[in-house]
PDB file of C-alpha atoms in Angstrom:
ATOM      1  CA  MET A   1      98.470 143.380  96.983  1.00 55.00           C
ATOM      2  CA  GLY A   2      94.688 142.691  97.716  1.00 60.00           C
ATOM      3  CA  SER A   3      93.687 139.289  98.286  1.00 56.00           C
ATOM      4  CA  ALA A   4      90.649 139.548  95.104  1.00 54.00           C
ATOM      5  CA  ALA A   5      94.303 140.334  92.910  1.00 52.00           C
ATOM      6  CA  ARG A   6      95.998 137.352  94.850  1.00 55.00           C
ATOM      7  CA  ALA A   7      92.948 135.105  93.961  1.00 50.00           C
ATOM      8  CA  LEU A   8      92.597 135.507  90.588  1.00 45.00           C
ATOM      9  CA  LEU A   9      96.449 135.282  90.434  1.00 48.00           C
ATOM     10  CA  CYS A  10      96.044 131.848  91.706  1.00 51.00           C
ATOM     11  CA  VAL A  11      93.221 130.851  89.642  1.00 45.00           C
ATOM     12  CA  LEU A  12      95.072 132.198  86.267  1.00 47.00           C
ATOM     13  CA  GLY A  13      98.184 130.363  87.076  1.00 49.00           C
ATOM     14  CA  ALA A  14      96.249 126.920  87.590  1.00 49.00           C
ATOM     15  CA  ALA A  15      94.689 127.661  84.223  1.00 47.00           C
ATOM     16  CA  ALA A  16      97.687 127.613  82.277  1.00 45.00           C
ATOM     17  CA  PHE A  17      98.952 124.633  84.028  1.00 47.00           C
ATOM     18  CA  SER A  18      96.192 122.357  83.027  1.00 49.00           C
ATOM     19  CA  ILE A  19      95.414 124.047  79.820  1.00 45.00           C
ATOM     20  CA  PRO A  20      99.877 122.319  78.358  1.00 53.00           C
ATOM     21  CA  ALA A  21      98.879 118.849  80.650  1.00 52.00           C
ATOM     22  CA  ASP A  22      95.138 118.550  79.005  1.00 53.00           C
ATOM     23  CA  ARG A  23      97.093 118.765  75.914  1.00 53.00           C
ATOM     24  CA  ALA A  24      99.384 116.294  76.975  1.00 49.00           C
ATOM     25  CA  ALA A  25      96.922 113.870  77.508  1.00 53.00           C
ATOM     26  CA  LYS A  26      95.515 114.089  73.887  1.00 59.00           C
ATOM     27  CA  ALA A  27      98.217 114.306  72.123  1.00 57.00           C
ATOM     28  CA  LYS A  28      99.582 111.052  73.556  1.00 72.00           C
ATOM     29  CA  VAL A  29     101.095 108.849  71.315  1.00 78.00           C
ATOM     30  CA  HIS A  30     100.980 104.607  70.703  1.00 84.00           C
ATOM     31  CA  THR A  31     103.202 102.249  69.767  1.00 91.00           C
ATOM     32  CA  VAL A  32     102.102 100.184  67.069  1.00 93.00           C
ATOM     33  CA  VAL A  33     104.510  97.454  65.508  1.00 94.00           C
ATOM     34  CA  PHE A  34     104.454  93.644  64.692  1.00 95.00           C
ATOM     35  CA  GLY A  35     107.701  91.131  65.987  1.00 96.00           C
ATOM     36  CA  ALA A  36     109.945  89.277  64.208  1.00 96.00           C
ATOM     37  CA  VAL A  37     108.984  85.820  62.578  1.00 96.00           C
ATOM     38  CA  ARG A  38     108.581  83.579  65.130  1.00 95.00           C
ATOM     39  CA  ARG A  39     108.433  79.535  63.570  1.00 95.00           C
ATOM     40  CA  VAL A  40     106.373  77.531  66.094  1.00 92.00           C
ATOM     41  CA  PRO A  41     105.088  73.896  65.934  1.00 88.00           C
ATOM     42  CA  TYR A  42     101.885  72.978  63.946  1.00 87.00           C
ATOM     43  CA  SER A  43      99.866  70.949  62.684  1.00 80.00           C
ATOM     44  CA  ALA A  44      98.123  70.536  59.759  1.00 78.00           C
ATOM     45  CA  GLU A  45      95.314  68.099  60.870  1.00 75.00           C
ATOM     46  CA  GLY A  46      93.812  70.523  64.505  1.00 74.00           C
ATOM     47  CA  ASP A  47      93.566  73.054  62.274  1.00 82.00           C
ATOM     48  CA  PRO A  48      90.555  74.158  60.279  1.00 77.00           C
ATOM     49  CA  ALA A  49      92.821  76.551  58.058  1.00 80.00           C
ATOM     50  CA  GLY A  50      94.996  73.482  57.992  1.00 75.00           C
ATOM     51  CA  ASN A  51      94.962  72.849  54.278  1.00 66.00           C
ATOM     52  CA  ASN A  52      98.664  70.983  53.741  1.00 61.00           C
ATOM     53  CA  GLY A  53      98.946  68.741  55.923  1.00 61.00           C
ATOM     54  CA  GLU A  54     102.192  68.298  55.251  1.00 66.00           C
ATOM     55  CA  GLU A  55     103.196  71.445  57.192  1.00 75.00           C
ATOM     56  CA  LYS A  56     105.525  71.372  60.159  1.00 84.00           C
ATOM     57  CA  GLU A  57     105.491  74.915  61.241  1.00 89.00           C
ATOM     58  CA  LEU A  58     103.872  78.365  61.194  1.00 91.00           C
ATOM     59  CA  LYS A  59     105.171  81.323  61.277  1.00 94.00           C
ATOM     60  CA  VAL A  60     103.481  83.895  63.813  1.00 96.00           C
ATOM     61  CA  ARG A  61     104.354  87.651  64.694  1.00 97.00           C
ATOM     62  CA  ALA A  62     103.426  89.352  67.780  1.00 97.00           C
ATOM     63  CA  LEU A  63     101.181  92.474  67.910  1.00 97.00           C
ATOM     64  CA  LEU A  64     102.926  94.794  70.268  1.00 95.00           C
ATOM     65  CA  VAL A  65     101.103  97.660  71.766  1.00 94.00           C
ATOM     66  CA  ASP A  66     102.122 100.339  73.643  1.00 93.00           C
ATOM     67  CA  GLY A  67     105.118  97.036  74.459  1.00 93.00           C
ATOM     68  CA  LYS A  68     102.866  94.745  75.627  1.00 94.00           C
ATOM     69  CA  VAL A  69     101.836  91.465  73.405  1.00 95.00           C
ATOM     70  CA  LYS A  70      98.145  92.123  72.544  1.00 95.00           C
ATOM     71  CA  GLU A  71      97.505  89.400  70.282  1.00 96.00           C
ATOM     72  CA  TRP A  72      99.880  86.678  67.989  1.00 97.00           C
ATOM     73  CA  THR A  73      99.216  87.269  64.047  1.00 97.00           C
ATOM     74  CA  THR A  74      99.811  84.927  61.004  1.00 95.00           C
ATOM     75  CA  GLY A  75     100.421  86.256  57.288  1.00 94.00           C
ATOM     76  CA  ASP A  76     100.974  88.847  55.363  1.00 95.00           C
ATOM     77  CA  THR A  77      99.495  92.147  56.240  1.00 96.00           C
ATOM     78  CA  HIS A  78      96.824  94.426  54.077  1.00 97.00           C
ATOM     79  CA  ASP A  79      97.270  98.043  54.681  1.00 96.00           C
ATOM     80  CA  ILE A  80      93.766  99.863  54.565  1.00 95.00           C
ATOM     81  CA  THR A  81      93.885 103.040  54.977  1.00 93.00           C
ATOM     82  CA  ASP A  82      97.613 105.131  56.498  1.00 92.00           C
ATOM     83  CA  ARG A  83      96.494 103.548  60.129  1.00 91.00           C
ATOM     84  CA  SER A  84      93.805 100.883  59.837  1.00 94.00           C
ATOM     85  CA  VAL A  85      96.083  97.199  58.361  1.00 96.00           C
ATOM     86  CA  ALA A  86      94.754  94.122  58.768  1.00 97.00           C
ATOM     87  CA  VAL A  87      95.806  90.432  59.546  1.00 97.00           C
ATOM     88  CA  ARG A  88      95.361  87.250  60.350  1.00 96.00           C
ATOM     89  CA  ARG A  89      95.241  86.531  64.241  1.00 95.00           C
ATOM     90  CA  ALA A  90      96.849  83.417  64.949  1.00 94.00           C
ATOM     91  CA  LEU A  91      95.371  81.373  67.791  1.00 92.00           C
ATOM     92  CA  ARG A  92      97.026  79.076  70.981  1.00 90.00           C
ATOM     93  CA  ILE A  93      94.006  76.411  71.650  1.00 88.00           C
ATOM     94  CA  ASN A  94      94.156  73.904  74.449  1.00 84.00           C
ATOM     95  CA  ASP A  95      93.429  70.655  72.388  1.00 80.00           C
ATOM     96  CA  ALA A  96      93.428  68.189  75.331  1.00 79.00           C
ATOM     97  CA  LEU A  97      90.091  66.043  76.522  1.00 79.00           C
ATOM     98  CA  PRO A  98      88.346  65.684  78.869  1.00 79.00           C
ATOM     99  CA  GLY A  99      90.158  62.307  79.791  1.00 73.00           C
ATOM    100  CA  ASP A 100      93.158  63.021  79.297  1.00 73.00           C
ATOM    101  CA  SER A 101      95.823  61.708  81.569  1.00 64.00           C
ATOM    102  CA  VAL A 102      97.347  64.719  83.858  1.00 56.00           C
ATOM    103  CA  GLU A 103     100.591  64.784  82.063  1.00 61.00           C
ATOM    104  CA  LYS A 104      98.205  66.044  79.134  1.00 56.00           C
ATOM    105  CA  THR A 105      95.949  68.406  81.001  1.00 55.00           C
ATOM    106  CA  GLU A 106      97.154  70.733  78.755  1.00 62.00           C
ATOM    107  CA  HIS A 107      98.243  70.686  75.022  1.00 78.00           C
ATOM    108  CA  TRP A 108      98.039  73.758  73.615  1.00 83.00           C
ATOM    109  CA  VAL A 109      98.332  73.807  69.796  1.00 87.00           C
ATOM    110  CA  TRP A 110      98.243  76.656  67.060  1.00 91.00           C
ATOM    111  CA  GLN A 111      95.687  77.333  64.541  1.00 90.00           C
ATOM    112  CA  ARG A 112      95.133  80.485  61.794  1.00 91.00           C
ATOM    113  CA  GLY A 113      91.769  82.638  63.086  1.00 91.00           C
ATOM    114  CA  PRO A 114      89.777  85.568  62.061  1.00 91.00           C
ATOM    115  CA  TRP A 115      90.833  88.465  60.390  1.00 96.00           C
ATOM    116  CA  LEU A 116      91.288  91.587  62.929  1.00 97.00           C
ATOM    117  CA  LEU A 117      91.322  95.360  62.559  1.00 96.00           C
ATOM    118  CA  ILE A 118      93.830  97.284  63.925  1.00 96.00           C
ATOM    119  CA  ASP A 119      94.678 100.810  64.181  1.00 94.00           C
ATOM    120  CA  ARG A 120      97.905 102.578  64.629  1.00 91.00           C
ATOM    121  CA  SER A 121      96.721 105.354  66.243  1.00 89.00           C
ATOM    122  CA  ASN A 122      94.919 104.229  69.449  1.00 89.00           C
ATOM    123  CA  GLY A 123      96.011 100.646  68.798  1.00 90.00           C
ATOM    124  CA  HIS A 124      92.228  99.490  68.871  1.00 93.00           C
ATOM    125  CA  VAL A 125      92.225  95.704  67.616  1.00 94.00           C
ATOM    126  CA  ILE A 126      88.921  94.454  66.748  1.00 93.00           C
ATOM    127  CA  ALA A 127      87.516  91.359  65.149  1.00 94.00           C
ATOM    128  CA  LEU A 128      86.203  91.750  61.526  1.00 94.00           C
ATOM    129  CA  LYS A 129      82.989  89.603  61.024  1.00 92.00           C
ATOM    130  CA  LEU A 130      83.034  88.795  57.406  1.00 94.00           C
ATOM    131  CA  PRO A 131      80.192  86.804  56.098  1.00 93.00           C
ATOM    132  CA  ASP A 132      80.127  83.196  55.873  1.00 92.00           C
ATOM    133  CA  PHE A 133      83.650  83.321  56.114  1.00 93.00           C
ATOM    134  CA  ASP A 134      85.340  79.811  56.954  1.00 88.00           C
ATOM    135  CA  PRO A 135      88.996  79.106  57.875  1.00 85.00           C
ATOM    136  CA  ALA A 136      88.230  75.627  55.923  1.00 81.00           C
ATOM    137  CA  VAL A 137      88.158  76.391  52.861  1.00 84.00           C
ATOM    138  CA  SER A 138      88.424  80.655  52.300  1.00 90.00           C
ATOM    139  CA  ASP A 139      91.074  82.496  50.857  1.00 91.00           C
ATOM    140  CA  VAL A 140      90.994  86.551  51.730  1.00 95.00           C
ATOM    141  CA  THR A 141      92.537  88.618  48.755  1.00 96.00           C
ATOM    142  CA  TRP A 142      92.034  92.355  49.633  1.00 97.00           C
ATOM    143  CA  PHE A 143      91.709  95.223  47.437  1.00 95.00           C
ATOM    144  CA  ARG A 144      90.994  98.769  49.656  1.00 93.00           C
ATOM    145  CA  ASP A 145      88.965  97.969  52.343  1.00 93.00           C
ATOM    146  CA  PHE A 146      86.888  94.953  50.104  1.00 94.00           C
ATOM    147  CA  ALA A 147      87.830  91.711  51.367  1.00 96.00           C
ATOM    148  CA  ALA A 148      87.214  88.849  48.339  1.00 96.00           C
ATOM    149  CA  TYR A 149      87.117  85.354  48.874  1.00 95.00           C
ATOM    150  CA  CYS A 150      84.802  82.493  48.713  1.00 92.00           C
ATOM    151  CA  GLY A 151      82.727  81.312  51.846  1.00 92.00           C
ATOM    152  CA  LEU A 152      79.634  78.270  53.649  1.00 89.00           C
ATOM    153  CA  SER A 153      76.607  78.718  54.022  1.00 87.00           C
ATOM    154  CA  SER A 154      75.660  78.174  57.504  1.00 81.00           C
ATOM    155  CA  GLY A 155      74.743  74.729  56.715  1.00 81.00           C
ATOM    156  CA  GLY A 156      77.986  74.275  54.933  1.00 81.00           C
ATOM    157  CA  LYS A 157      76.565  72.876  52.316  1.00 86.00           C
ATOM    158  CA  GLN A 158      76.819  75.564  49.841  1.00 89.00           C
ATOM    159  CA  LEU A 159      79.890  77.403  48.265  1.00 89.00           C
ATOM    160  CA  TYR A 160      79.446  81.581  48.047  1.00 92.00           C
ATOM    161  CA  ALA A 161      81.921  83.939  46.250  1.00 93.00           C
ATOM    162  CA  VAL A 162      81.572  86.907  49.188  1.00 95.00           C
ATOM    163  CA  VAL A 163      82.996  90.204  48.563  1.00 95.00           C
ATOM    164  CA  ALA A 164      83.055  91.887  52.182  1.00 95.00           C
ATOM    165  CA  GLN A 165      83.270  95.477  53.343  1.00 92.00           C
ATOM    166  CA  VAL A 166      85.154  95.932  57.101  1.00 91.00           C
ATOM    167  CA  ALA A 167      82.707  98.441  57.980  1.00 84.00           C
ATOM    168  CA  GLY A 168      79.928  97.578  55.416  1.00 82.00           C
ATOM    169  CA  ARG A 169      76.607  95.748  57.515  1.00 81.00           C
ATOM    170  CA  LYS A 170      76.061  92.976  54.738  1.00 88.00           C
ATOM    171  CA  PRO A 171      78.261  91.955  52.176  1.00 91.00           C
ATOM    172  CA  LEU A 172      78.563  93.476  48.512  1.00 91.00           C
ATOM    173  CA  LEU A 173      78.251  90.318  46.819  1.00 91.00           C
ATOM    174  CA  MET A 174      76.985  86.982  47.460  1.00 93.00           C
ATOM    175  CA  LYS A 175      76.986  84.638  44.536  1.00 92.00           C
ATOM    176  CA  LYS A 176      76.459  80.967  44.739  1.00 92.00           C
ATOM    177  CA  ILE A 177      78.922  78.805  42.995  1.00 89.00           C
ATOM    178  CA  SER A 178      78.120  75.508  43.289  1.00 85.00           C
ATOM    179  CA  ALA A 179      76.961  72.904  46.120  1.00 85.00           C
ATOM    180  CA  TRP A 180      79.706  71.778  48.146  1.00 82.00           C
ATOM    181  CA  ASP A 181      80.824  68.980  49.972  1.00 79.00           C
ATOM    182  CA  LEU A 182      84.156  69.123  51.790  1.00 71.00           C
ATOM    183  CA  ALA A 183      84.881  65.713  51.269  1.00 73.00           C
ATOM    184  CA  ASP A 184      84.796  65.741  47.522  1.00 71.00           C
ATOM    185  CA  HIS A 185      86.153  69.523  47.384  1.00 70.00           C
ATOM    186  CA  PRO A 186      90.208  70.036  47.750  1.00 67.00           C
ATOM    187  CA  THR A 187      90.346  73.170  50.251  1.00 72.00           C
ATOM    188  CA  PRO A 188      91.344  76.668  49.819  1.00 78.00           C
ATOM    189  CA  ALA A 189      87.980  76.317  47.263  1.00 82.00           C
ATOM    190  CA  CYS A 190      88.636  79.097  45.507  1.00 87.00           C
ATOM    191  CA  GLY A 191      92.226  80.310  44.526  1.00 88.00           C
ATOM    192  CA  PRO A 192      92.877  83.832  45.349  1.00 92.00           C
ATOM    193  CA  ALA A 193      90.879  86.254  43.952  1.00 95.00           C
ATOM    194  CA  ILE A 194      91.756  88.805  41.634  1.00 96.00           C
ATOM    195  CA  TRP A 195      90.727  92.711  41.509  1.00 95.00           C
ATOM    196  CA  GLN A 196      90.589  95.440  39.054  1.00 93.00           C
ATOM    197  CA  ARG A 197      89.944  98.991  39.569  1.00 90.00           C
ATOM    198  CA  GLU A 198      88.583 100.317  36.112  1.00 86.00           C
ATOM    199  CA  PRO A 199      85.833  98.601  36.302  1.00 87.00           C
ATOM    200  CA  LEU A 200      86.042  97.422  40.038  1.00 89.00           C
ATOM    201  CA  LYS A 201      85.842  93.811  39.140  1.00 93.00           C
ATOM    202  CA  VAL A 202      86.656  90.570  41.367  1.00 93.00           C
ATOM    203  CA  THR A 203      87.073  87.350  39.363  1.00 94.00           C
ATOM    204  CA  PHE A 204      86.602  84.187  41.755  1.00 93.00           C
ATOM    205  CA  ALA A 205      88.700  80.843  39.889  1.00 90.00           C
ATOM    206  CA  PRO A 206      87.036  77.935  42.068  1.00 86.00           C
ATOM    207  CA  THR A 207      89.786  75.127  42.264  1.00 81.00           C
ATOM    208  CA  LYS A 208      87.315  72.361  41.731  1.00 76.00           C
ATOM    209  CA  ALA A 209      83.466  73.807  41.329  1.00 65.00           C
ATOM    210  CA  GLY A 210      83.898  75.316  37.819  1.00 75.00           C
ATOM    211  CA  PRO A 211      85.445  78.159  35.775  1.00 86.00           C
ATOM    212  CA  PRO A 212      85.852  81.321  37.142  1.00 90.00           C
ATOM    213  CA  VAL A 213      83.602  84.178  37.404  1.00 91.00           C
ATOM    214  CA  SER A 214      83.501  87.586  37.633  1.00 93.00           C
ATOM    215  CA  TYR A 215      81.589  90.168  39.075  1.00 92.00           C
ATOM    216  CA  GLU A 216      81.225  94.205  38.796  1.00 90.00           C
ATOM    217  CA  LEU A 217      81.516  96.615  42.277  1.00 88.00           C
ATOM    218  CA  VAL A 218      79.849  99.230  40.867  1.00 82.00           C
ATOM    219  CA  GLY A 219      80.227 102.718  42.719  1.00 71.00           C
ATOM    220  CA  LEU A 220      81.297 101.720  45.126  1.00 71.00           C
ATOM    221  CA  SER A 221      83.236 103.814  48.583  1.00 65.00           C
ATOM    222  CA  ALA A 222      85.359 103.248  51.507  1.00 59.00           C
ATOM    223  CA  VAL A 223      82.992 102.518  54.719  1.00 58.00           C
ATOM    224  CA  LEU A 224      86.206 102.861  57.573  1.00 60.00           C
ATOM    225  CA  VAL A 225      85.445 105.621  60.092  1.00 59.00           C
ATOM    226  CA  GLU A 226      88.422 105.727  62.057  1.00 63.00           C
ATOM    227  CA  ASP A 227      88.359 106.797  65.866  1.00 62.00           C
ATOM    228  CA  GLY A 228      89.122 110.688  66.386  1.00 56.00           C
ATOM    229  CA  ASP A 229      91.438 112.411  67.937  1.00 44.00           C
ATOM    230  CA  GLU A 230      89.390 111.810  71.291  1.00 43.00           C
ATOM    231  CA  ASN A 231      89.697 108.161  71.608  1.00 43.00           C
ATOM    232  CA  ASP A 232      93.645 108.997  71.618  1.00 43.00           C
ATOM    233  CA  THR A 233      93.736 109.679  75.611  1.00 39.00           C
ATOM    234  CA  GLU A 234      92.647 106.101  76.360  1.00 41.00           C
ATOM    235  CA  ASN A 235      95.619 103.457  78.471  1.00 41.00           C
TER     236      ASN A 235
END
């Protein structure tokens, strides 16, 4: 066999080995699971979302990506698609004051945090930025990729009915319900929103600001764009 033929065989052999390796990288499987429920000491007084002052424990679950704890979560999950799921984050905050004694330099407390969006196929986790969401007054009710809740204006003086879409740039709905004074209103500000499929309608029930109000949402479809297979090669 000549040198040219041997060189060609080497090239073909190298190509044959490289193709399976490349395919194996693209086919890498990520595992995304939630751990068992764990009860942690909790004080509602230190949590803006702590609506029940008598609550002594918070139920949390670890979000594990490829066997490692990525986040802590609390409450029910919502499947948006067969691969995307929303869940509320649980935060562990150092609540020590600068003047606390050395023994109290670390005073850890649990709080209910923002909502997270998790891609089960690649383990990506992002925090959802829901417009005017306030942990003290907002109680999210999900339908498809729509989140319905009562929110507060940036100045904290106006209560709004809000419908946000996971990948939307602006809220689909933002209607003023009433003026807001935290000292004179119970929290959460509204009961869970009620969704209707056909026609697509959502009803908000303020706890004190007046009777229920309903809004129809016309011509809406999901805008969530999930990552393609090219991102599945990431660790």
